[in-house]
PDB file of C-alpha atoms in Angstrom:
ATOM      1  CA  MET A  18     -10.193  -7.387  15.971  1.00  0.00           C
ATOM      2  CA  ILE A  19     -12.865  -6.971  13.269  1.00  0.00           C
ATOM      3  CA  LEU A  20     -12.790  -4.327  11.112  1.00  0.00           C
ATOM      4  CA  THR A  21     -15.181  -2.779   9.078  1.00  0.00           C
ATOM      5  CA  VAL A  22     -14.165  -0.255   5.713  1.00  0.00           C
ATOM      6  CA  ASN A  23     -16.647   1.983   3.865  1.00  0.00           C
ATOM      7  CA  HIS A  24     -14.363   3.072   1.473  1.00  0.00           C
ATOM      8  CA  VAL A  25     -15.639   6.536  -1.610  1.00  0.00           C
ATOM      9  CA  THR A  26     -13.633   6.854  -4.415  1.00  0.00           C
ATOM     10  CA  THR A  27     -14.870   9.929  -6.392  1.00  0.00           C
ATOM     11  CA  TYR A  28     -13.354  10.971  -9.482  1.00  0.00           C
ATOM     12  CA  ASP A  29     -15.380  14.128 -11.443  1.00  0.00           C
ATOM     13  CA  TYR A  30     -14.451  15.917 -14.888  1.00  0.00           C
ATOM     14  CA  ASP A  31     -15.983  19.554 -15.831  1.00  0.00           C
ATOM     15  CA  ALA A  32     -16.914  18.152 -19.074  1.00  0.00           C
ATOM     16  CA  PRO A  33     -18.197  14.650 -20.206  1.00  0.00           C
ATOM     17  CA  MET A  34     -15.252  12.057 -20.953  1.00  0.00           C
ATOM     18  CA  GLY A  35     -15.606   9.168 -23.164  1.00  0.00           C
ATOM     19  CA  ALA A  36     -15.386   5.385 -22.084  1.00  0.00           C
ATOM     20  CA  ALA A  37     -13.800   4.912 -19.073  1.00  0.00           C
ATOM     21  CA  VAL A  38     -12.405   1.829 -17.525  1.00  0.00           C
ATOM     22  CA  GLN A  39     -10.406   0.604 -14.095  1.00  0.00           C
ATOM     23  CA  SER A  40      -8.314  -1.485 -12.806  1.00  0.00           C
ATOM     24  CA  LEU A  41      -9.267  -2.036  -9.246  1.00  0.00           C
ATOM     25  CA  ARG A  42      -6.412  -3.942  -7.155  1.00  0.00           C
ATOM     26  CA  MET A  43      -9.093  -3.234  -3.721  1.00  0.00           C
ATOM     27  CA  PHE A  44      -9.512  -6.805  -2.197  1.00  0.00           C
ATOM     28  CA  PRO A  45      -7.924  -7.864   1.363  1.00  0.00           C
ATOM     29  CA  SER A  46      -4.749 -10.136   0.900  1.00  0.00           C
ATOM     30  CA  ARG A  47      -5.014 -14.162   1.428  1.00  0.00           C
ATOM     31  CA  PHE A  48      -3.195 -14.734   4.425  1.00  0.00           C
ATOM     32  CA  GLU A  49      -3.195 -15.434   8.179  1.00  0.00           C
ATOM     33  CA  GLY A  50      -3.231 -11.891   9.243  1.00  0.00           C
ATOM     34  CA  GLN A  51      -6.891 -11.656   8.069  1.00  0.00           C
ATOM     35  CA  ARG A  52     -10.224 -13.502   7.173  1.00  0.00           C
ATOM     36  CA  VAL A  53     -12.648 -12.227   5.401  1.00  0.00           C
ATOM     37  CA  ILE A  54     -16.303 -11.751   6.355  1.00  0.00           C
ATOM     38  CA  GLU A  55     -17.477  -9.259   4.140  1.00  0.00           C
ATOM     39  CA  TRP A  56     -16.595  -7.734   1.356  1.00  0.00           C
ATOM     40  CA  ASP A  57     -17.388  -5.723  -2.080  1.00  0.00           C
ATOM     41  CA  VAL A  58     -16.793  -3.549  -4.740  1.00  0.00           C
ATOM     42  CA  SER A  59     -19.029  -1.445  -6.958  1.00  0.00           C
ATOM     43  CA  VAL A  60     -18.325   0.629  -9.617  1.00  0.00           C
ATOM     44  CA  GLU A  61     -21.225   3.487 -10.052  1.00  0.00           C
ATOM     45  CA  GLY A  62     -22.555   3.263 -13.328  1.00  0.00           C
ATOM     46  CA  GLY A  63     -19.859   0.638 -14.148  1.00  0.00           C
ATOM     47  CA  LEU A  64     -20.057  -2.660 -15.977  1.00  0.00           C
ATOM     48  CA  ARG A  65     -17.588  -5.764 -13.803  1.00  0.00           C
ATOM     49  CA  GLY A  66     -15.034  -7.609 -15.682  1.00  0.00           C
ATOM     50  CA  GLY A  67     -12.726 -10.165 -15.753  1.00  0.00           C
ATOM     51  CA  SER A  68     -10.880 -10.851 -11.949  1.00  0.00           C
ATOM     52  CA  PHE A  69      -8.042 -12.280 -11.975  1.00  0.00           C
ATOM     53  CA  ARG A  70      -4.669 -12.888  -9.046  1.00  0.00           C
ATOM     54  CA  ASP A  71      -1.828 -11.847 -10.667  1.00  0.00           C
ATOM     55  CA  GLY A  72       2.028 -13.141 -10.152  1.00  0.00           C
ATOM     56  CA  ALA A  73       2.021 -11.272  -6.389  1.00  0.00           C
ATOM     57  CA  GLY A  74      -1.485 -12.984  -5.047  1.00  0.00           C
ATOM     58  CA  ASP A  75      -3.217  -9.748  -5.718  1.00  0.00           C
ATOM     59  CA  ARG A  76      -6.937 -10.327  -7.393  1.00  0.00           C
ATOM     60  CA  ILE A  77      -7.253  -7.532  -9.858  1.00  0.00           C
ATOM     61  CA  GLU A  78     -10.998  -6.486 -11.377  1.00  0.00           C
ATOM     62  CA  GLY A  79     -11.191  -4.861 -14.546  1.00  0.00           C
ATOM     63  CA  TRP A  80     -14.729  -2.181 -14.432  1.00  0.00           C
ATOM     64  CA  SER A  81     -15.863  -0.524 -17.234  1.00  0.00           C
ATOM     65  CA  ILE A  82     -18.068   3.236 -17.405  1.00  0.00           C
ATOM     66  CA  ARG A  83     -20.525   4.139 -20.803  1.00  0.00           C
ATOM     67  CA  PRO A  84     -19.919   7.476 -22.081  1.00  0.00           C
ATOM     68  CA  PRO A  85     -20.411   9.791 -21.276  1.00  0.00           C
ATOM     69  CA  VAL A  86     -19.085   9.961 -18.100  1.00  0.00           C
ATOM     70  CA  ASP A  87     -19.183  12.506 -16.003  1.00  0.00           C
ATOM     71  CA  GLU A  88     -17.923  11.281 -13.089  1.00  0.00           C
ATOM     72  CA  VAL A  89     -16.833   7.775 -11.792  1.00  0.00           C
ATOM     73  CA  ALA A  90     -17.412   6.726  -8.263  1.00  0.00           C
ATOM     74  CA  ILE A  91     -15.913   3.053  -6.586  1.00  0.00           C
ATOM     75  CA  THR A  92     -17.147   2.153  -3.395  1.00  0.00           C
ATOM     76  CA  VAL A  93     -15.490  -0.242  -0.783  1.00  0.00           C
ATOM     77  CA  THR A  94     -17.189  -1.746   1.919  1.00  0.00           C
ATOM     78  CA  GLY A  95     -16.887  -4.803   3.977  1.00  0.00           C
ATOM     79  CA  GLN A  96     -15.488  -6.843   7.234  1.00  0.00           C
ATOM     80  CA  VAL A  97     -12.297  -8.176   8.306  1.00  0.00           C
ATOM     81  CA  GLU A  98     -11.166 -10.144  10.904  1.00  0.00           C
ATOM     82  CA  THR A  99      -7.598  -9.453  11.782  1.00  0.00           C
ATOM     83  CA  PHE A 100      -4.425 -10.807  13.661  1.00  0.00           C
ATOM     84  CA  ASP A 101      -1.359  -9.318  14.525  1.00  0.00           C
ATOM     85  CA  THR A 102       1.315 -11.766  13.035  1.00  0.00           C
ATOM     86  CA  SER A 103       4.638  -9.154  14.574  1.00  0.00           C
ATOM     87  CA  GLY A 104       4.817  -7.898  10.302  1.00  0.00           C
ATOM     88  CA  VAL A 105       4.765 -12.005   8.670  1.00  0.00           C
ATOM     89  CA  LEU A 106       3.279 -12.678   6.154  1.00  0.00           C
ATOM     90  CA  ARG A 107       2.510 -16.182   6.208  1.00  0.00           C
ATOM     91  CA  GLY A 108       0.430 -17.843   4.254  1.00  0.00           C
ATOM     92  CA  HIS A 109       0.328 -15.569   1.527  1.00  0.00           C
ATOM     93  CA  ARG A 110       0.396 -17.531  -1.749  1.00  0.00           C
ATOM     94  CA  GLU A 111       2.267 -15.775  -5.036  1.00  0.00           C
ATOM     95  CA  LEU A 112       4.474 -16.325  -7.916  1.00  0.00           C
ATOM     96  CA  VAL A 113       7.174 -13.643  -7.941  1.00  0.00           C
ATOM     97  CA  HIS A 114      10.737 -14.390  -6.891  1.00  0.00           C
ATOM     98  CA  PRO A 115      11.826 -12.520  -4.113  1.00  0.00           C
ATOM     99  CA  MET A 116      14.924 -11.057  -5.643  1.00  0.00           C
ATOM    100  CA  ALA A 117      12.396  -9.174  -8.262  1.00  0.00           C
ATOM    101  CA  TYR A 118      11.684  -6.823  -5.684  1.00  0.00           C
ATOM    102  CA  LEU A 119      15.265  -5.570  -6.242  1.00  0.00           C
ATOM    103  CA  ARG A 120      14.839  -3.639  -9.534  1.00  0.00           C
ATOM    104  CA  GLU A 121      14.707   0.400  -9.103  1.00  0.00           C
ATOM    105  CA  THR A 122      11.783   2.252 -10.125  1.00  0.00           C
ATOM    106  CA  VAL A 123      11.605   6.095 -10.658  1.00  0.00           C
ATOM    107  CA  ALA A 124      10.014   6.430  -6.964  1.00  0.00           C
ATOM    108  CA  THR A 125      12.118   4.557  -5.233  1.00  0.00           C
ATOM    109  CA  TRP A 126      15.870   5.191  -7.719  1.00  0.00           C
ATOM    110  CA  ILE A 127      18.895   5.591  -5.198  1.00  0.00           C
ATOM    111  CA  ASP A 128      20.897   8.540  -4.837  1.00  0.00           C
ATOM    112  CA  ASP A 129      24.052   9.211  -2.530  1.00  0.00           C
ATOM    113  CA  SER A 130      21.973  10.426   0.219  1.00  0.00           C
ATOM    114  CA  LEU A 131      19.524   7.111   0.556  1.00  0.00           C
ATOM    115  CA  ALA A 132      22.975   4.921   0.072  1.00  0.00           C
ATOM    116  CA  ALA A 133      24.995   6.471   2.951  1.00  0.00           C
ATOM    117  CA  LEU A 134      21.921   6.428   4.742  1.00  0.00           C
ATOM    118  CA  ALA A 135      21.755   2.859   4.513  1.00  0.00           C
ATOM    119  CA  GLU A 136      25.438   2.015   4.968  1.00  0.00           C
ATOM    120  CA  GLU A 137      25.452   4.186   7.863  1.00  0.00           C
ATOM    121  CA  ALA A 138      22.237   2.203   8.773  1.00  0.00           C
ATOM    122  CA  VAL A 139      23.311  -1.275   9.038  1.00  0.00           C
ATOM    123  CA  ALA A 140      26.745  -0.362   9.464  1.00  0.00           C
ATOM    124  CA  GLY A 141      27.960  -3.597  12.132  1.00  0.00           C
ATOM    125  CA  ALA A 142      24.833  -5.638  12.284  1.00  0.00           C
ATOM    126  CA  THR A 143      25.030  -8.921  11.237  1.00  0.00           C
ATOM    127  CA  GLU A 144      21.642 -10.370  10.524  1.00  0.00           C
ATOM    128  CA  ASN A 145      19.366  -9.617   7.737  1.00  0.00           C
ATOM    129  CA  LEU A 146      16.348  -9.070  10.358  1.00  0.00           C
ATOM    130  CA  ASP A 147      18.017  -6.614  12.695  1.00  0.00           C
ATOM    131  CA  ARG A 148      19.180  -4.472   8.792  1.00  0.00           C
ATOM    132  CA  ALA A 149      16.073  -4.354   8.227  1.00  0.00           C
ATOM    133  CA  HIS A 150      14.654  -3.600  11.270  1.00  0.00           C
ATOM    134  CA  ARG A 151      17.445  -0.649  11.303  1.00  0.00           C
ATOM    135  CA  LEU A 152      16.839   0.956   8.392  1.00  0.00           C
ATOM    136  CA  SER A 153      12.825   1.223   9.455  1.00  0.00           C
ATOM    137  CA  ALA A 154      13.469   3.344  12.283  1.00  0.00           C
ATOM    138  CA  ALA A 155      16.995   5.225  10.231  1.00  0.00           C
ATOM    139  CA  ILE A 156      13.661   5.823   7.871  1.00  0.00           C
ATOM    140  CA  SER A 157      11.225   7.040  10.544  1.00  0.00           C
ATOM    141  CA  GLU A 158      14.641   9.237  12.330  1.00  0.00           C
ATOM    142  CA  ALA A 159      15.356  11.073   8.819  1.00  0.00           C
ATOM    143  CA  ILE A 160      11.342  11.898   7.738  1.00  0.00           C
ATOM    144  CA  ALA A 161       9.364  13.530   9.752  1.00  0.00           C
ATOM    145  CA  TYR A 162       5.568  12.490   9.395  1.00  0.00           C
ATOM    146  CA  LYS A 163       4.059  15.744   7.687  1.00  0.00           C
ATOM    147  CA  PRO A 164       0.500  16.107   5.802  1.00  0.00           C
ATOM    148  CA  GLY A 165      -0.056  17.529   2.775  1.00  0.00           C
ATOM    149  CA  ALA A 166       4.404  17.774   2.190  1.00  0.00           C
ATOM    150  CA  THR A 167       5.127  16.153  -0.515  1.00  0.00           C
ATOM    151  CA  HIS A 168       2.588  14.857  -3.737  1.00  0.00           C
ATOM    152  CA  SER A 169       1.713  11.580  -5.294  1.00  0.00           C
ATOM    153  CA  HIS A 170       4.888  11.767  -7.353  1.00  0.00           C
ATOM    154  CA  THR A 171       7.636  12.565  -5.047  1.00  0.00           C
ATOM    155  CA  THR A 172      10.109  10.788  -5.245  1.00  0.00           C
ATOM    156  CA  ALA A 173      12.688   8.136  -2.038  1.00  0.00           C
ATOM    157  CA  ALA A 174      15.396  10.979  -2.804  1.00  0.00           C
ATOM    158  CA  GLU A 175      13.412  13.752  -2.448  1.00  0.00           C
ATOM    159  CA  ALA A 176      11.287  13.128   0.512  1.00  0.00           C
ATOM    160  CA  LEU A 177      14.472  12.329   1.964  1.00  0.00           C
ATOM    161  CA  ALA A 178      15.937  15.597   1.012  1.00  0.00           C
ATOM    162  CA  GLN A 179      12.974  17.817   2.102  1.00  0.00           C
ATOM    163  CA  GLY A 180      12.964  15.593   5.682  1.00  0.00           C
ATOM    164  CA  GLU A 181       9.296  15.087   5.556  1.00  0.00           C
ATOM    165  CA  GLY A 182       6.624  13.491   3.794  1.00  0.00           C
ATOM    166  CA  VAL A 183       3.713  10.855   4.110  1.00  0.00           C
ATOM    167  CA  CYS A 184       3.582   6.871   4.921  1.00  0.00           C
ATOM    168  CA  GLN A 185       3.938   6.492   0.888  1.00  0.00           C
ATOM    169  CA  ASP A 186       7.181   8.667   0.777  1.00  0.00           C
ATOM    170  CA  HIS A 187       7.897   6.406   3.902  1.00  0.00           C
ATOM    171  CA  ALA A 188       7.414   3.214   2.427  1.00  0.00           C
ATOM    172  CA  HIS A 189       9.485   4.652  -0.853  1.00  0.00           C
ATOM    173  CA  ALA A 190      12.086   5.551   1.100  1.00  0.00           C
ATOM    174  CA  LEU A 191      12.523   1.957   3.086  1.00  0.00           C
ATOM    175  CA  VAL A 192      12.401   0.036   0.402  1.00  0.00           C
ATOM    176  CA  ALA A 193      15.273   2.515  -1.440  1.00  0.00           C
ATOM    177  CA  VAL A 194      17.575   2.109   1.167  1.00  0.00           C
ATOM    178  CA  ALA A 195      16.205  -1.635   1.916  1.00  0.00           C
ATOM    179  CA  ARG A 196      17.604  -2.861  -1.734  1.00  0.00           C
ATOM    180  CA  CYS A 197      20.706  -0.449  -1.774  1.00  0.00           C
ATOM    181  CA  ALA A 198      21.276  -3.270   1.322  1.00  0.00           C
ATOM    182  CA  ASP A 199      20.839  -5.557  -0.973  1.00  0.00           C
ATOM    183  CA  LEU A 200      17.439  -7.233   0.823  1.00  0.00           C
ATOM    184  CA  PRO A 201      14.555  -7.231  -1.299  1.00  0.00           C
ATOM    185  CA  ALA A 202      11.572  -5.192  -0.385  1.00  0.00           C
ATOM    186  CA  ARG A 203       8.054  -4.280  -2.058  1.00  0.00           C
ATOM    187  CA  TYR A 204       5.647  -1.232  -1.541  1.00  0.00           C
ATOM    188  CA  VAL A 205       1.956  -2.200   0.549  1.00  0.00           C
ATOM    189  CA  SER A 206      -1.235  -0.733  -0.078  1.00  0.00           C
ATOM    190  CA  GLY A 207      -4.239  -0.639   2.480  1.00  0.00           C
ATOM    191  CA  TYR A 208      -5.457   0.491   5.719  1.00  0.00           C
ATOM    192  CA  LEU A 209      -4.251   1.344   9.733  1.00  0.00           C
ATOM    193  CA  PHE A 210      -7.211   1.718  11.835  1.00  0.00           C
ATOM    194  CA  ALA A 211      -6.001   3.664  14.253  1.00  0.00           C
ATOM    195  CA  ALA A 212      -2.744   4.861  15.508  1.00  0.00           C
ATOM    196  CA  ASP A 213      -0.521   3.169  18.305  1.00  0.00           C
ATOM    197  CA  ASP A 214      -2.067   5.726  20.856  1.00  0.00           C
ATOM    198  CA  GLY A 215      -5.381   5.464  19.885  1.00  0.00           C
ATOM    199  CA  THR A 216      -5.640   7.743  17.496  1.00  0.00           C
ATOM    200  CA  PRO A 217      -7.832   6.864  14.234  1.00  0.00           C
ATOM    201  CA  HIS A 218      -5.648   6.433  10.906  1.00  0.00           C
ATOM    202  CA  GLU A 219      -8.563   8.058   8.545  1.00  0.00           C
ATOM    203  CA  ALA A 220      -6.847   7.516   4.586  1.00  0.00           C
ATOM    204  CA  ALA A 221      -5.903   4.860   3.046  1.00  0.00           C
ATOM    205  CA  HIS A 222      -2.524   3.712   4.327  1.00  0.00           C
ATOM    206  CA  ALA A 223       0.978   2.180   2.837  1.00  0.00           C
ATOM    207  CA  TRP A 224       4.214   0.913   4.349  1.00  0.00           C
ATOM    208  CA  ALA A 225       6.818  -1.767   2.908  1.00  0.00           C
ATOM    209  CA  GLU A 226       8.018  -5.418   3.257  1.00  0.00           C
ATOM    210  CA  ILE A 227      11.597  -6.476   2.949  1.00  0.00           C
ATOM    211  CA  TRP A 228      12.619  -9.998   2.771  1.00  0.00           C
ATOM    212  CA  ILE A 229      14.336 -11.803   4.799  1.00  0.00           C
ATOM    213  CA  ALA A 230      15.441 -15.590   4.076  1.00  0.00           C
ATOM    214  CA  GLY A 231      14.227 -17.906   6.524  1.00  0.00           C
ATOM    215  CA  ILE A 232      11.909 -16.324   7.372  1.00  0.00           C
ATOM    216  CA  GLY A 233       9.341 -14.058   4.460  1.00  0.00           C
ATOM    217  CA  TRP A 234       8.086 -11.113   3.856  1.00  0.00           C
ATOM    218  CA  ILE A 235       8.078  -9.177   6.691  1.00  0.00           C
ATOM    219  CA  GLY A 236       6.228  -5.865   7.177  1.00  0.00           C
ATOM    220  CA  PHE A 237       7.785  -2.264   8.712  1.00  0.00           C
ATOM    221  CA  ASP A 238       5.875   0.623   9.064  1.00  0.00           C
ATOM    222  CA  PRO A 239       8.241   3.476   9.443  1.00  0.00           C
ATOM    223  CA  ALA A 240       5.494   5.976   9.568  1.00  0.00           C
ATOM    224  CA  ASN A 241       4.485   4.594  12.756  1.00  0.00           C
ATOM    225  CA  LYS A 242       7.525   3.116  13.645  1.00  0.00           C
ATOM    226  CA  CYS A 243       6.535  -0.266  13.519  1.00  0.00           C
ATOM    227  CA  CYS A 244       5.633  -3.544  11.958  1.00  0.00           C
ATOM    228  CA  PRO A 245       1.631  -4.343  11.045  1.00  0.00           C
ATOM    229  CA  ASP A 246       0.215  -6.185  13.101  1.00  0.00           C
ATOM    230  CA  GLU A 247      -4.337  -6.168  13.972  1.00  0.00           C
ATOM    231  CA  ARG A 248      -4.806  -2.783  12.771  1.00  0.00           C
ATOM    232  CA  TYR A 249      -3.573  -3.354   9.804  1.00  0.00           C
ATOM    233  CA  ILE A 250      -5.537  -4.370   6.593  1.00  0.00           C
ATOM    234  CA  ARG A 251      -3.114  -5.604   3.889  1.00  0.00           C
ATOM    235  CA  LEU A 252      -4.716  -5.240   0.010  1.00  0.00           C
ATOM    236  CA  GLY A 253      -1.802  -4.740  -2.421  1.00  0.00           C
ATOM    237  CA  SER A 254       1.788  -4.747  -3.168  1.00  0.00           C
ATOM    238  CA  GLY A 255       3.588  -3.542  -5.621  1.00  0.00           C
ATOM    239  CA  LEU A 256       8.027  -1.771  -6.618  1.00  0.00           C
ATOM    240  CA  ASP A 257       6.499   0.654  -6.067  1.00  0.00           C
ATOM    241  CA  ALA A 258       3.301   2.910  -4.779  1.00  0.00           C
ATOM    242  CA  ARG A 259       1.811   3.467  -8.952  1.00  0.00           C
ATOM    243  CA  GLU A 260       2.861  -0.313  -9.392  1.00  0.00           C
ATOM    244  CA  ALA A 261       0.995  -1.390  -6.322  1.00  0.00           C
ATOM    245  CA  ALA A 262      -2.038   1.244  -6.625  1.00  0.00           C
ATOM    246  CA  PRO A 263      -5.033   0.650  -5.668  1.00  0.00           C
ATOM    247  CA  ILE A 264      -7.038   2.138  -8.981  1.00  0.00           C
ATOM    248  CA  ARG A 265      -5.801   2.644 -12.233  1.00  0.00           C
ATOM    249  CA  GLY A 266      -7.596   3.627 -15.190  1.00  0.00           C
ATOM    250  CA  ILE A 267      -7.866   5.508 -18.041  1.00  0.00           C
ATOM    251  CA  THR A 268     -10.638   7.816 -19.895  1.00  0.00           C
ATOM    252  CA  GLN A 269     -11.145   9.425 -22.835  1.00  0.00           C
ATOM    253  CA  GLY A 270     -11.175  12.936 -23.354  1.00  0.00           C
ATOM    254  CA  SER A 271      -9.400  16.305 -22.468  1.00  0.00           C
ATOM    255  CA  GLY A 272     -11.608  17.439 -18.951  1.00  0.00           C
ATOM    256  CA  GLU A 273      -9.570  18.176 -16.153  1.00  0.00           C
ATOM    257  CA  GLU A 274     -10.410  15.425 -13.298  1.00  0.00           C
ATOM    258  CA  ARG A 275     -10.916  16.414  -9.701  1.00  0.00           C
ATOM    259  CA  LEU A 276     -10.304  12.994  -7.317  1.00  0.00           C
ATOM    260  CA  HIS A 277     -12.147  13.447  -3.408  1.00  0.00           C
ATOM    261  CA  VAL A 278     -11.702  10.410  -0.794  1.00  0.00           C
ATOM    262  CA  THR A 279     -13.405   9.354   1.726  1.00  0.00           C
ATOM    263  CA  VAL A 280     -12.033   5.982   4.396  1.00  0.00           C
ATOM    264  CA  ALA A 281     -13.932   5.060   7.235  1.00  0.00           C
ATOM    265  CA  LEU A 282     -12.507   2.335   9.414  1.00  0.00           C
ATOM    266  CA  ASP A 283     -14.834   1.311  12.304  1.00  0.00           C
ATOM    267  CA  GLN A 284     -13.902  -1.749  15.313  1.00  0.00           C
ATOM    268  CA  VAL A 285     -16.398  -4.210  15.313  1.00  0.00           C
ATOM    269  CA  GLN A 286     -14.938  -6.434  18.007  1.00  0.00           C
ATOM    270  CA  GLN A 287     -12.071  -6.951  19.886  1.00  0.00           C
TER     271      GLN A 287
END
């Protein structure tokens, strides 16, 4: 499947800010499940800095914007050919040891409810792959998808207690219960072209990957009750949403910031 992406993120401020610096993790991962045909990331009025690949294999690029900064507009356009690998991240080069992804973060902190859900989900399972599928299914059942039900700082424990959330909450919760079951897990950011029923997905997306010894990293999307396939474009990963964030940056000043995001994915051909 060949997918096109047009993603615009705009920050505007109620008062001019000082210099701004952005760190962008908005480049498709290199693995057997996708091939970049063309890809461009630009920051209006910005100066492109250096770029590098981190230990997780993600390309990160720095940008700076000279003052006064009234608005920062980041545009991503590109075309990617995708392939269904049944969620397996084959051919991805990285340096971080999988066991590093057993670490908890604030967003994936495990409370008694998450621990109980994990224990119940894997009871009787003898294979780690089966455990991973059971945990993903348990999160799908425990947290209903409801846009607007949570916010960017909602933790996995809070989303489970609420019983509602969005893809970020599903991913955080699955990462948390997998680590509780001694399975390394991480948060993944990217794009989803359409839901299983063909409904267009008009936002950036997130899911989780779980390490299964003998196979490698396998993606699970509990928000859509599936493993990532050719409808997905993978960008980057981290211990949680904050670490895997496509955009991180700082500005000088005390003005209020407003965020606007538009994402459009289209299919060129099958």
